[in-house]
Structure formats: structure tokens, C-alpha cells
mmCIF file of C-alpha atoms in Angstrom:
data_model
loop_
_atom_site.group_PDB
_atom_site.id
_atom_site.type_symbol
_atom_site.label_atom_id
_atom_site.label_comp_id
_atom_site.label_asym_id
_atom_site.label_seq_id
_atom_site.Cartn_x
_atom_site.Cartn_y
_atom_site.Cartn_z
ATOM 1 C CA UNK A 14 0.031 0.470 0.138
ATOM 2 C CA UNK A 15 1.361 3.286 -1.176
ATOM 3 C CA UNK A 16 -0.091 6.300 1.382
ATOM 4 C CA UNK A 17 -0.424 9.419 -1.042
ATOM 5 C CA UNK A 18 -0.080 11.499 2.696
ATOM 6 C CA UNK A 19 -3.833 13.198 1.608
ATOM 7 C CA UNK A 20 -6.988 12.885 -0.012
ATOM 8 C CA UNK A 21 -6.981 12.458 -4.077
ATOM 9 C CA UNK A 22 -10.367 14.365 -5.737
ATOM 10 C CA UNK A 23 -9.885 12.573 -9.425
ATOM 11 C CA UNK A 24 -13.439 14.944 -9.613
ATOM 12 C CA UNK A 25 -10.451 18.002 -9.639
ATOM 13 C CA UNK A 26 -8.174 16.498 -12.233
ATOM 14 C CA UNK A 27 -8.536 15.537 -16.348
ATOM 15 C CA UNK A 28 -8.269 11.340 -16.877
ATOM 16 C CA UNK A 29 -5.945 10.210 -19.068
ATOM 17 C CA UNK A 30 -7.027 9.318 -22.186
ATOM 18 C CA UNK A 31 -4.080 7.609 -23.544
ATOM 19 C CA UNK A 32 -2.559 8.166 -26.606
ATOM 20 C CA UNK A 33 -3.484 7.870 -31.011
ATOM 21 C CA UNK A 34 0.160 6.419 -32.725
ATOM 22 C CA UNK A 35 1.895 8.892 -34.449
ATOM 23 C CA UNK A 36 1.533 9.627 -38.049
ATOM 24 C CA UNK A 37 4.245 8.995 -40.477
ATOM 25 C CA UNK A 38 7.278 11.425 -40.730
ATOM 26 C CA UNK A 39 10.168 12.224 -39.378
ATOM 27 C CA UNK A 40 10.602 14.106 -36.564
ATOM 28 C CA UNK A 41 13.618 15.585 -34.031
ATOM 29 C CA UNK A 42 13.433 13.277 -31.821
ATOM 30 C CA UNK A 43 16.507 11.552 -28.882
ATOM 31 C CA UNK A 44 16.039 8.367 -26.732
ATOM 32 C CA UNK A 45 15.447 9.809 -23.497
ATOM 33 C CA UNK A 46 16.131 6.412 -21.322
ATOM 34 C CA UNK A 47 16.671 2.655 -21.474
ATOM 35 C CA UNK A 48 17.168 -0.484 -20.216
ATOM 36 C CA UNK A 49 17.726 -3.939 -20.550
ATOM 37 C CA UNK A 50 14.618 -6.020 -19.197
ATOM 38 C CA UNK A 51 13.578 -9.791 -19.277
ATOM 39 C CA UNK A 52 12.054 -11.284 -22.166
ATOM 40 C CA UNK A 53 8.374 -12.281 -21.144
ATOM 41 C CA UNK A 54 9.788 -16.159 -20.953
ATOM 42 C CA UNK A 55 12.637 -15.066 -19.285
ATOM 43 C CA UNK A 56 15.118 -17.082 -21.760
ATOM 44 C CA UNK A 57 16.284 -13.462 -23.556
ATOM 45 C CA UNK A 58 16.601 -9.758 -22.905
ATOM 46 C CA UNK A 59 15.613 -6.923 -24.910
ATOM 47 C CA UNK A 60 16.357 -2.926 -24.849
ATOM 48 C CA UNK A 61 13.524 -0.994 -24.300
ATOM 49 C CA UNK A 62 13.758 2.556 -25.326
ATOM 50 C CA UNK A 63 12.004 6.144 -24.431
ATOM 51 C CA UNK A 64 12.218 8.268 -26.910
ATOM 52 C CA UNK A 65 11.231 12.016 -26.670
ATOM 53 C CA UNK A 66 9.935 14.102 -30.159
ATOM 54 C CA UNK A 67 11.776 17.657 -29.587
ATOM 55 C CA UNK A 68 10.162 20.074 -31.748
ATOM 56 C CA UNK A 69 7.105 20.260 -33.776
ATOM 57 C CA UNK A 70 3.651 19.571 -33.063
ATOM 58 C CA UNK A 71 4.358 16.377 -31.307
ATOM 59 C CA UNK A 72 7.117 18.416 -29.376
ATOM 60 C CA UNK A 73 7.033 16.040 -25.463
ATOM 61 C CA UNK A 74 5.415 12.784 -27.024
ATOM 62 C CA UNK A 75 6.866 10.229 -26.439
ATOM 63 C CA UNK A 76 7.836 6.828 -27.773
ATOM 64 C CA UNK A 77 9.260 2.813 -26.937
ATOM 65 C CA UNK A 78 11.508 1.055 -29.336
ATOM 66 C CA UNK A 79 12.231 -2.487 -28.084
ATOM 67 C CA UNK A 80 15.307 -4.235 -29.329
ATOM 68 C CA UNK A 81 15.487 -8.591 -28.433
ATOM 69 C CA UNK A 82 19.839 -8.445 -28.409
ATOM 70 C CA UNK A 83 19.893 -11.781 -26.409
ATOM 71 C CA UNK A 84 16.962 -14.080 -27.945
ATOM 72 C CA UNK A 85 16.761 -17.783 -29.806
ATOM 73 C CA UNK A 86 15.720 -16.626 -32.613
ATOM 74 C CA UNK A 87 19.068 -15.500 -34.404
ATOM 75 C CA UNK A 88 16.785 -12.988 -37.307
ATOM 76 C CA UNK A 89 15.377 -11.154 -34.107
ATOM 77 C CA UNK A 90 19.007 -10.477 -32.838
ATOM 78 C CA UNK A 91 20.236 -9.651 -35.880
ATOM 79 C CA UNK A 92 16.936 -6.962 -36.271
ATOM 80 C CA UNK A 93 17.788 -5.865 -32.939
ATOM 81 C CA UNK A 94 21.336 -5.412 -33.395
ATOM 82 C CA UNK A 95 20.767 -3.650 -37.276
ATOM 83 C CA UNK A 96 18.448 -0.981 -35.149
ATOM 84 C CA UNK A 97 20.684 -0.884 -32.141
ATOM 85 C CA UNK A 98 23.824 -0.087 -35.314
ATOM 86 C CA UNK A 99 21.176 2.821 -36.726
ATOM 87 C CA UNK A 100 20.985 4.294 -33.589
ATOM 88 C CA UNK A 101 24.848 4.414 -32.757
ATOM 89 C CA UNK A 102 24.869 5.282 -36.517
ATOM 90 C CA UNK A 103 22.435 8.632 -35.663
ATOM 91 C CA UNK A 104 24.292 9.519 -32.845
ATOM 92 C CA UNK A 105 27.842 9.560 -34.543
ATOM 93 C CA UNK A 106 29.120 7.364 -31.819
ATOM 94 C CA UNK A 107 29.976 3.552 -33.268
ATOM 95 C CA UNK A 108 31.191 2.057 -30.789
ATOM 96 C CA UNK A 109 29.053 1.970 -27.734
ATOM 97 C CA UNK A 110 29.406 -0.290 -24.549
ATOM 98 C CA UNK A 111 26.105 1.310 -22.652
ATOM 99 C CA UNK A 112 23.072 2.958 -23.922
ATOM 100 C CA UNK A 113 23.599 5.799 -21.942
ATOM 101 C CA UNK A 114 26.129 7.030 -24.567
ATOM 102 C CA UNK A 115 23.681 7.739 -26.898
ATOM 103 C CA UNK A 116 21.041 9.190 -24.626
ATOM 104 C CA UNK A 117 20.351 13.497 -25.537
ATOM 105 C CA UNK A 118 21.516 13.233 -28.899
ATOM 106 C CA UNK A 119 18.606 14.494 -30.997
ATOM 107 C CA UNK A 120 18.340 12.024 -33.957
ATOM 108 C CA UNK A 121 15.883 11.566 -36.565
ATOM 109 C CA UNK A 122 13.253 9.367 -35.847
ATOM 110 C CA UNK A 123 11.242 8.120 -39.394
ATOM 111 C CA UNK A 124 8.559 7.003 -37.415
ATOM 112 C CA UNK A 125 6.257 3.926 -38.912
ATOM 113 C CA UNK A 126 2.840 2.733 -38.562
ATOM 114 C CA UNK A 127 2.162 -0.526 -38.253
ATOM 115 C CA UNK A 128 -1.074 -1.538 -38.951
ATOM 116 C CA UNK A 129 -3.215 -3.846 -36.190
ATOM 117 C CA UNK A 130 -2.113 -6.957 -35.874
ATOM 118 C CA UNK A 131 -4.401 -9.989 -33.329
ATOM 119 C CA UNK A 132 -5.603 -8.358 -30.728
ATOM 120 C CA UNK A 133 -3.288 -5.311 -30.719
ATOM 121 C CA UNK A 134 -3.943 -2.224 -32.612
ATOM 122 C CA UNK A 135 -2.609 0.428 -34.928
ATOM 123 C CA UNK A 136 1.569 1.054 -33.690
ATOM 124 C CA UNK A 137 4.795 3.246 -34.364
ATOM 125 C CA UNK A 138 8.267 1.729 -35.381
ATOM 126 C CA UNK A 139 10.748 3.452 -35.552
ATOM 127 C CA UNK A 140 13.930 3.865 -37.903
ATOM 128 C CA UNK A 141 17.033 6.260 -36.613
ATOM 129 C CA UNK A 142 18.956 8.343 -38.816
ATOM 130 C CA UNK A 143 20.762 10.477 -38.141
ATOM 131 C CA UNK A 144 20.061 14.397 -37.804
ATOM 132 C CA UNK A 145 21.895 15.562 -41.330
ATOM 133 C CA UNK A 146 19.566 12.571 -43.087
ATOM 134 C CA UNK A 147 17.869 13.803 -45.924
ATOM 135 C CA UNK A 148 14.176 13.944 -45.691
ATOM 136 C CA UNK A 149 10.631 12.522 -47.838
ATOM 137 C CA UNK A 150 10.198 14.031 -50.275
ATOM 138 C CA UNK A 151 14.471 14.868 -51.857
ATOM 139 C CA UNK A 152 13.976 17.598 -48.900
ATOM 140 C CA UNK A 153 17.273 17.902 -46.355
ATOM 141 C CA UNK A 154 17.800 18.716 -42.511
ATOM 142 C CA UNK A 155 20.099 20.882 -43.030
ATOM 143 C CA UNK A 156 20.139 24.690 -42.148
ATOM 144 C CA UNK A 157 17.928 27.053 -44.676
ATOM 145 C CA UNK A 158 16.180 23.753 -46.044
ATOM 146 C CA UNK A 159 12.714 24.008 -46.270
ATOM 147 C CA UNK A 160 10.070 21.259 -45.224
ATOM 148 C CA UNK A 161 9.006 19.674 -47.807
ATOM 149 C CA UNK A 162 5.204 18.250 -47.366
ATOM 150 C CA UNK A 163 3.245 16.033 -49.350
ATOM 151 C CA UNK A 164 -0.137 15.910 -50.300
ATOM 152 C CA UNK A 165 -1.514 13.769 -47.414
ATOM 153 C CA UNK A 166 -0.165 16.437 -43.827
ATOM 154 C CA UNK A 167 3.061 14.884 -42.538
ATOM 155 C CA UNK A 168 5.081 16.198 -39.304
ATOM 156 C CA UNK A 169 8.105 18.574 -40.100
ATOM 157 C CA UNK A 170 11.388 19.521 -38.381
ATOM 158 C CA UNK A 171 12.363 22.746 -37.701
ATOM 159 C CA UNK A 172 16.031 23.594 -39.857
ATOM 160 C CA UNK A 173 18.483 23.954 -37.437
ATOM 161 C CA UNK A 174 16.739 22.788 -34.625
ATOM 162 C CA UNK A 175 18.706 24.215 -30.878
ATOM 163 C CA UNK A 176 20.561 21.854 -28.782
ATOM 164 C CA UNK A 177 18.607 20.577 -25.540
ATOM 165 C CA UNK A 178 19.219 21.795 -22.664
ATOM 166 C CA UNK A 179 22.125 20.651 -20.137
ATOM 167 C CA UNK A 180 19.436 18.453 -17.980
ATOM 168 C CA UNK A 181 18.308 17.104 -22.050
ATOM 169 C CA UNK A 182 14.083 18.085 -20.834
ATOM 170 C CA UNK A 183 13.146 19.491 -23.903
ATOM 171 C CA UNK A 184 10.636 21.908 -22.379
ATOM 172 C CA UNK A 185 12.951 23.711 -21.315
ATOM 173 C CA UNK A 186 15.021 24.937 -23.244
ATOM 174 C CA UNK A 187 15.739 28.158 -23.929
ATOM 175 C CA UNK A 188 15.148 29.704 -27.130
#
């Protein structure tokens, strides 16, 4: 049991509404937390990562990713290692020994939507790119390059985004 130290009045606070999946697009983001966790069957481990969107309409939203780095299925491990390699390249660190080494370094999260599967609804998948990666429709994230939108509304990444504050909290950035 956990005591709140006072009586919580739920009628005075709006309830959580949950989150819909993010629309497909390229977002300026950063990994803010990660840890190795055991798989459900207890025979493997995955790297659990929390990714924050830094700018635009969805600034402050979180994405979550899991990389099956220790698994009996060699295909799952290979996919996880390739994704980890993408993250390392996106943050400019080709040799890492701890996932915290890529925390709080801005990168581009190329977000896609996976269709519903079984009892699970739509979900996001992430491909990790360096900040200098070309945007969709040949636009660039280089300074001065305009964000290009297709007929489908897509979020844009602002050219030359500000670096996060020393503590890495996007809402505490100066600017």
C-alpha cells in the first residue's frame, strides 16, 4: 500500500485519455531512457528505449522501442543489432558499451505506422537516422532547407533545431 499523504480528488483532475499513434513522418527526437529487460519467457533480454519528440506539433510525445538483443531467434537478434547500429550511427558513436552513451543526442526518428495485428491495434515503428539525413521528397534537414510536405499532412522538422538544455529536458530549452 502507498499512502498519498492526503486525499486525492479524481473529480478535480481530467483523466488520462491515452495516445493515438503518431502519424508517419520524420521527427527530431532523442533517446531519454533505456534499460535491459527480460523477455516474457525469461530466456532472453531486450533493450527497452524511451524516445522523446523534441519539436513540432508532437513535441513532448514519447515513443517506445524494444530491441531483442538476447534471443533464441537469431533473426530477432540480427534485426535488433541492425537497429542498434542505426542508432549508433545516427548519434555519431560507432562503439558503445552502454545505452546511456546515446541518450540526449538529437537524431531523426523516421516514424511509420504498423497496422493492427491480432488483439493489438495500430502501433508506431521507428527507423533511426542522423540529423543530417535527407528528408522525404528530397528535402534536407540542413540549415536553411525548407521542410517539404506531401498531399498527406506530415509533421515537419524545423531546420537547424536548438540543442537541448544541459539536463536534456526539451521543455526547459532556452530559445
